[in-house]
XYZ file of C-alpha atoms in Angstrom:
97
model
C 10.137 12.429 26.911
C 7.504 14.901 25.085
C 5.456 13.938 22.042
C 7.550 16.846 20.052
C 10.781 15.048 21.263
C 9.289 11.480 20.374
C 8.314 12.623 17.154
C 11.665 13.612 16.453
C 13.408 10.728 17.582
C 10.821 8.911 15.066
C 11.699 11.529 12.554
C 7.579 11.674 12.217
C 5.172 14.100 12.902
C 3.557 14.576 16.458
C 0.238 13.836 15.308
C 1.367 10.305 14.204
C 1.953 9.597 17.898
C -0.935 11.334 19.047
C -3.025 9.033 16.498
C -0.893 6.075 17.924
C -1.668 6.895 21.660
C -5.319 7.672 20.811
C -5.663 4.327 18.896
C -4.438 2.794 21.722
C -1.372 1.685 20.246
C 1.460 3.655 22.050
C 1.104 4.333 25.892
C 1.271 7.738 26.866
C 0.853 9.049 30.690
C -0.559 12.321 31.421
C 0.939 14.472 33.513
C -1.475 17.328 33.809
C -5.229 18.472 33.000
C -4.368 18.551 29.015
C -3.013 16.639 26.342
C 0.174 18.873 26.079
C 1.536 17.405 29.384
C 1.332 14.027 27.715
C 4.775 12.196 28.516
C 6.004 8.810 26.576
C 8.579 6.269 28.103
C 11.576 5.743 25.964
C 10.577 1.928 26.060
C 7.068 2.141 24.745
C 8.031 4.227 22.327
C 10.636 1.782 21.163
C 8.154 -0.772 21.234
C 5.665 0.994 19.314
C 8.575 1.489 16.892
C 9.545 -1.743 16.144
C 5.778 -3.078 15.927
C 4.388 0.010 13.667
C 7.782 0.153 10.810
C 6.636 -0.813 7.253
C 7.281 -4.678 6.963
C 6.383 -5.034 2.894
C 3.968 -8.065 2.347
C 5.057 -11.251 1.395
C 4.829 -12.048 -2.421
C 2.748 -14.993 -3.220
C 4.376 -17.051 -5.827
C 1.365 -18.602 -8.563
C 1.685 -21.220 -10.161
C 2.182 -21.426 -13.764
C -1.381 -22.260 -15.567
C 0.437 -22.816 -18.992
C 3.836 -22.685 -20.179
C 5.051 -19.473 -21.534
C 4.684 -20.488 -25.350
C 1.178 -21.244 -25.316
C 0.171 -17.954 -23.795
C 2.096 -15.933 -26.774
C 0.033 -18.705 -29.116
C -3.459 -17.869 -27.420
C -2.460 -14.155 -27.539
C -1.655 -14.400 -31.135
C -4.857 -16.319 -31.921
C -7.051 -13.779 -29.918
C -5.146 -10.587 -32.050
C -5.720 -12.505 -35.439
C -9.481 -12.933 -34.727
C -10.019 -9.252 -33.536
C -7.942 -8.151 -36.508
C -9.735 -10.023 -38.829
C -13.135 -9.179 -37.030
C -12.374 -5.460 -38.065
C -11.418 -6.022 -41.268
C -14.435 -7.554 -41.807
C -16.822 -4.618 -40.130
C -14.548 -2.442 -42.686
C -15.226 -4.148 -45.466
C -19.114 -4.135 -44.815
C -18.715 -0.056 -44.392
C -19.552 1.664 -46.908
C -17.170 4.075 -47.773
C -17.866 7.723 -47.996
C -17.907 9.753 -51.459
């Protein structure tokens, strides 16, 4: 089949298939002198399609470093320190008249 026919079957652009051919991921046979004469065998197209389909990466489960309660209290403590620092800076700053 031609690149256009194969692209229609895969619901992709012919350039996608051309890139796969140029990268060596998809096998095509050239019947003439130009790239327009390239033909793709249905079995090769199916194999490429199965290999190149998007597969989401496996999710990594990270162990919890600390229980959720301590995370919240750590955040609260940091927030209190930041607020206290800002209050101190605001108190030291002269007020405009």
